[in-house]
Amino acid sequence: MEFDPRRPKWQQIAEVIRQRIRTGVYVPDFQLSEVRLADEFGVNRDTMRKATRALREEGWITTTPNMGSFVAGVPEGEPQTD
């Protein structure tokens, strides 16, 4: 992925993940691996953690201790793309 240097990488990554959830690429209960995503986007885990923290706070994903992060679905009020 080519990043826009004017915006933080974590925001751009979170945007991509939101879009993947909206379009059904990532379905509810799909486990998101920060390590794999960091590799995919070519960023460090700190950057990936910022993205997943934002997604969790917005209701896109949930995190279960000792289990990981999972897609919660499209939060109520958000547009969903088929």
CSV table of N, CA and C in Angstrom, one decimal:
chain,number,residue,atom,x,y,z
A,1,MET,N,0.9,-1.2,0.0
A,1,MET,CA,0.0,0.0,0.0
A,1,MET,C,0.9,1.2,0.0
A,2,GLU,N,0.5,2.2,-0.8
A,2,GLU,CA,1.2,3.4,-0.8
A,2,GLU,C,0.5,4.4,0.1
A,3,PHE,N,1.2,5.0,1.0
A,3,PHE,CA,0.7,5.9,2.0
A,3,PHE,C,0.7,7.3,1.6
A,4,ASP,N,-0.3,8.1,2.0
A,4,ASP,CA,-0.3,9.5,1.7
A,4,ASP,C,0.6,10.1,2.9
A,5,PRO,N,1.7,10.8,2.6
A,5,PRO,CA,2.5,11.3,3.6
A,5,PRO,C,1.9,12.4,4.4
A,6,ARG,N,0.8,12.9,4.0
A,6,ARG,CA,0.1,14.0,4.8
A,6,ARG,C,-0.8,13.5,5.9
A,7,ARG,N,-1.0,12.2,5.9
A,7,ARG,CA,-1.9,11.6,7.0
A,7,ARG,C,-1.1,10.5,7.7
A,8,PRO,N,-1.4,10.4,9.0
A,8,PRO,CA,-0.8,9.3,9.7
A,8,PRO,C,-1.1,7.9,9.1
A,9,LYS,N,-0.1,7.0,9.1
A,9,LYS,CA,-0.3,5.7,8.5
A,9,LYS,C,-1.4,4.9,9.2
A,10,TRP,N,-1.5,5.0,10.5
A,10,TRP,CA,-2.5,4.3,11.3
A,10,TRP,C,-3.9,4.6,10.9
A,11,GLN,N,-4.1,5.9,10.6
A,11,GLN,CA,-5.4,6.4,10.1
A,11,GLN,C,-5.8,5.8,8.8
A,12,GLN,N,-4.8,5.7,7.9
A,12,GLN,CA,-5.0,5.2,6.5
A,12,GLN,C,-5.3,3.6,6.6
A,13,ILE,N,-4.6,3.0,7.5
A,13,ILE,CA,-4.8,1.5,7.7
A,13,ILE,C,-6.1,1.3,8.2
A,14,ALA,N,-6.5,2.0,9.2
A,14,ALA,CA,-7.9,1.8,9.8
A,14,ALA,C,-9.0,2.0,8.8
A,15,GLU,N,-8.7,3.0,7.9
A,15,GLU,CA,-9.7,3.3,6.8
A,15,GLU,C,-9.8,2.0,5.9
A,16,VAL,N,-8.7,1.4,5.5
A,16,VAL,CA,-8.7,0.2,4.7
A,16,VAL,C,-9.5,-0.9,5.4
A,17,ILE,N,-9.2,-1.1,6.7
A,17,ILE,CA,-9.9,-2.2,7.4
A,17,ILE,C,-11.4,-1.9,7.5
A,18,ARG,N,-11.7,-0.7,7.7
A,18,ARG,CA,-13.2,-0.3,7.8
A,18,ARG,C,-13.8,-0.7,6.4
A,19,GLN,N,-13.2,-0.4,5.4
A,19,GLN,CA,-13.7,-0.7,4.0
A,19,GLN,C,-13.8,-2.2,3.8
A,20,ARG,N,-12.9,-2.9,4.3
A,20,ARG,CA,-12.9,-4.4,4.2
A,20,ARG,C,-14.1,-5.0,5.0
A,21,ILE,N,-14.3,-4.4,6.1
A,21,ILE,CA,-15.5,-4.8,6.9
A,21,ILE,C,-16.8,-4.5,6.2
A,22,ARG,N,-16.9,-3.2,5.7
A,22,ARG,CA,-18.1,-2.8,5.0
A,22,ARG,C,-18.4,-3.7,3.8
A,23,THR,N,-17.4,-4.1,3.1
A,23,THR,CA,-17.7,-4.9,1.9
A,23,THR,C,-17.7,-6.4,2.1
A,24,GLY,N,-17.5,-6.8,3.3
A,24,GLY,CA,-17.6,-8.2,3.6
A,24,GLY,C,-16.3,-9.0,3.4
A,25,VAL,N,-15.2,-8.3,3.1
A,25,VAL,CA,-13.9,-9.0,3.0
A,25,VAL,C,-13.6,-9.6,4.4
A,26,TYR,N,-13.8,-8.8,5.5
A,26,TYR,CA,-13.7,-9.3,6.8
A,26,TYR,C,-15.1,-9.3,7.4
A,27,VAL,N,-15.5,-10.5,7.8
A,27,VAL,CA,-16.9,-10.7,8.3
A,27,VAL,C,-16.9,-10.8,9.8
A,28,PRO,N,-18.0,-10.6,10.5
A,28,PRO,CA,-18.1,-10.6,11.9
A,28,PRO,C,-17.5,-11.9,12.4
A,29,ASP,N,-16.7,-11.8,13.5
A,29,ASP,CA,-16.0,-12.9,14.2
A,29,ASP,C,-14.7,-13.3,13.5
A,30,PHE,N,-14.3,-12.6,12.4
A,30,PHE,CA,-13.1,-12.9,11.7
A,30,PHE,C,-12.0,-12.4,12.6
A,31,GLN,N,-10.9,-13.2,12.9
A,31,GLN,CA,-9.8,-12.7,13.8
A,31,GLN,C,-8.8,-11.9,13.0
A,32,LEU,N,-8.5,-10.8,13.5
A,32,LEU,CA,-7.5,-9.9,12.9
A,32,LEU,C,-6.2,-10.1,13.6
A,33,SER,N,-5.2,-10.4,12.9
A,33,SER,CA,-3.8,-10.6,13.5
A,33,SER,C,-3.0,-9.3,13.3
A,34,GLU,N,-2.7,-8.6,14.4
A,34,GLU,CA,-1.9,-7.4,14.2
A,34,GLU,C,-0.5,-7.7,13.6
A,35,VAL,N,0.1,-8.8,13.8
A,35,VAL,CA,1.3,-9.2,13.2
A,35,VAL,C,1.2,-9.3,11.7
A,36,ARG,N,0.2,-10.1,11.3
A,36,ARG,CA,0.0,-10.2,9.8
A,36,ARG,C,-0.4,-8.9,9.1
A,37,LEU,N,-1.2,-8.2,9.8
A,37,LEU,CA,-1.6,-6.9,9.2
A,37,LEU,C,-0.4,-5.9,9.1
A,38,ALA,N,0.4,-5.9,10.2
A,38,ALA,CA,1.6,-5.0,10.1
A,38,ALA,C,2.5,-5.5,9.0
A,39,ASP,N,2.7,-6.8,8.8
A,39,ASP,CA,3.5,-7.2,7.7
A,39,ASP,C,2.8,-6.8,6.3
A,40,GLU,N,1.5,-7.0,6.2
A,40,GLU,CA,0.8,-6.7,5.0
A,40,GLU,C,1.0,-5.2,4.6
A,41,PHE,N,0.9,-4.3,5.6
A,41,PHE,CA,0.9,-2.9,5.3
A,41,PHE,C,2.4,-2.3,5.4
A,42,GLY,N,3.3,-3.2,5.8
A,42,GLY,CA,4.7,-2.7,5.9
A,42,GLY,C,4.9,-1.7,7.0
A,43,VAL,N,4.3,-1.9,8.2
A,43,VAL,CA,4.4,-1.0,9.3
A,43,VAL,C,4.8,-1.8,10.5
A,44,ASN,N,5.2,-1.0,11.6
A,44,ASN,CA,5.6,-1.7,12.8
A,44,ASN,C,4.3,-2.0,13.6
A,45,ARG,N,4.5,-2.8,14.7
A,45,ARG,CA,3.3,-3.2,15.5
A,45,ARG,C,2.7,-2.0,16.2
A,46,ASP,N,3.5,-1.0,16.6
A,46,ASP,CA,3.0,0.2,17.2
A,46,ASP,C,2.0,0.9,16.4
A,47,THR,N,2.3,1.1,15.1
A,47,THR,CA,1.4,1.7,14.2
A,47,THR,C,0.1,0.9,14.0
A,48,MET,N,0.3,-0.4,13.9
A,48,MET,CA,-0.9,-1.3,13.8
A,48,MET,C,-1.7,-1.2,15.0
A,49,ARG,N,-1.1,-1.2,16.2
A,49,ARG,CA,-1.9,-1.1,17.4
A,49,ARG,C,-2.7,0.2,17.5
A,50,LYS,N,-2.2,1.3,17.0
A,50,LYS,CA,-2.9,2.6,17.0
A,50,LYS,C,-4.2,2.4,16.1
A,51,ALA,N,-4.0,1.7,14.9
A,51,ALA,CA,-5.1,1.5,14.0
A,51,ALA,C,-6.2,0.6,14.7
A,52,THR,N,-5.8,-0.5,15.3
A,52,THR,CA,-6.8,-1.4,15.9
A,52,THR,C,-7.4,-0.7,17.2
A,53,ARG,N,-6.7,0.1,17.9
A,53,ARG,CA,-7.3,0.8,19.0
A,53,ARG,C,-8.4,1.8,18.5
A,54,ALA,N,-8.1,2.5,17.5
A,54,ALA,CA,-9.2,3.4,16.9
A,54,ALA,C,-10.4,2.6,16.5
A,55,LEU,N,-10.2,1.5,15.8
A,55,LEU,CA,-11.3,0.6,15.3
A,55,LEU,C,-12.1,0.1,16.5
A,56,ARG,N,-11.4,-0.3,17.5
A,56,ARG,CA,-12.1,-0.8,18.7
A,56,ARG,C,-12.9,0.3,19.4
A,57,GLU,N,-12.3,1.5,19.5
A,57,GLU,CA,-13.1,2.6,20.1
A,57,GLU,C,-14.3,3.0,19.3
A,58,GLU,N,-14.2,2.8,18.0
A,58,GLU,CA,-15.3,3.1,17.1
A,58,GLU,C,-16.4,2.0,17.0
A,59,GLY,N,-16.1,0.8,17.5
A,59,GLY,CA,-17.0,-0.3,17.5
A,59,GLY,C,-16.9,-1.2,16.3
A,60,TRP,N,-15.8,-1.1,15.5
A,60,TRP,CA,-15.6,-2.0,14.4
A,60,TRP,C,-15.1,-3.3,14.8
A,61,ILE,N,-14.3,-3.4,15.8
A,61,ILE,CA,-13.7,-4.6,16.3
A,61,ILE,C,-13.8,-4.7,17.8
A,62,THR,N,-13.7,-5.9,18.3
A,62,THR,CA,-13.6,-6.2,19.7
A,62,THR,C,-12.3,-6.9,20.0
A,63,THR,N,-11.9,-6.8,21.2
A,63,THR,CA,-10.6,-7.5,21.7
A,63,THR,C,-11.0,-8.3,22.9
A,64,THR,N,-10.5,-9.6,22.9
A,64,THR,CA,-10.7,-10.5,24.0
A,64,THR,C,-9.3,-10.8,24.5
A,65,PRO,N,-9.1,-10.5,25.8
A,65,PRO,CA,-7.8,-10.9,26.4
A,65,PRO,C,-7.4,-12.3,26.1
A,66,ASN,N,-6.1,-12.5,25.7
A,66,ASN,CA,-5.5,-13.8,25.4
A,66,ASN,C,-6.1,-14.5,24.2
A,67,MET,N,-7.0,-13.8,23.5
A,67,MET,CA,-7.6,-14.4,22.3
A,67,MET,C,-7.3,-13.5,21.1
A,68,GLY,N,-7.3,-12.2,21.2
A,68,GLY,CA,-7.0,-11.4,20.0
A,68,GLY,C,-8.1,-10.4,19.7
A,69,SER,N,-8.0,-9.9,18.5
A,69,SER,CA,-9.0,-8.9,18.0
A,69,SER,C,-9.9,-9.6,16.9
A,70,PHE,N,-11.2,-9.2,17.0
A,70,PHE,CA,-12.2,-9.9,16.1
A,70,PHE,C,-13.1,-8.8,15.5
A,71,VAL,N,-13.5,-9.0,14.3
A,71,VAL,CA,-14.4,-8.1,13.6
A,71,VAL,C,-15.8,-8.1,14.3
A,72,ALA,N,-16.3,-7.0,14.7
A,72,ALA,CA,-17.6,-6.9,15.3
A,72,ALA,C,-18.7,-6.7,14.3
A,73,GLY,N,-18.3,-6.1,13.2
A,73,GLY,CA,-19.3,-5.8,12.1
A,73,GLY,C,-19.3,-4.3,11.9
A,74,VAL,N,-20.2,-3.8,11.1
A,74,VAL,CA,-20.4,-2.4,10.8
A,74,VAL,C,-21.2,-1.8,11.9
A,75,PRO,N,-20.6,-0.8,12.6
A,75,PRO,CA,-21.3,-0.2,13.7
A,75,PRO,C,-22.6,0.5,13.2
A,76,GLU,N,-23.6,0.5,14.1
A,76,GLU,CA,-24.9,1.1,13.8
A,76,GLU,C,-24.7,2.5,13.4
A,77,GLY,N,-25.4,2.9,12.3
A,77,GLY,CA,-25.3,4.3,11.8
A,77,GLY,C,-24.2,4.5,10.8
A,78,GLU,N,-23.4,3.5,10.5
A,78,GLU,CA,-22.4,3.5,9.5
A,78,GLU,C,-22.9,3.0,8.2
A,79,PRO,N,-22.5,3.6,7.1
A,79,PRO,CA,-23.0,3.0,5.8
A,79,PRO,C,-22.4,1.6,5.5
A,80,GLN,N,-23.2,0.7,5.0
A,80,GLN,CA,-22.6,-0.6,4.6
A,80,GLN,C,-22.7,-0.8,3.1
A,81,THR,N,-21.6,-1.2,2.5
A,81,THR,CA,-21.5,-1.5,1.1
A,81,THR,C,-21.7,-2.9,0.8
A,82,ASP,N,-22.5,-3.3,-0.1
A,82,ASP,CA,-22.7,-4.7,-0.5
A,82,ASP,C,-21.7,-5.1,-1.6
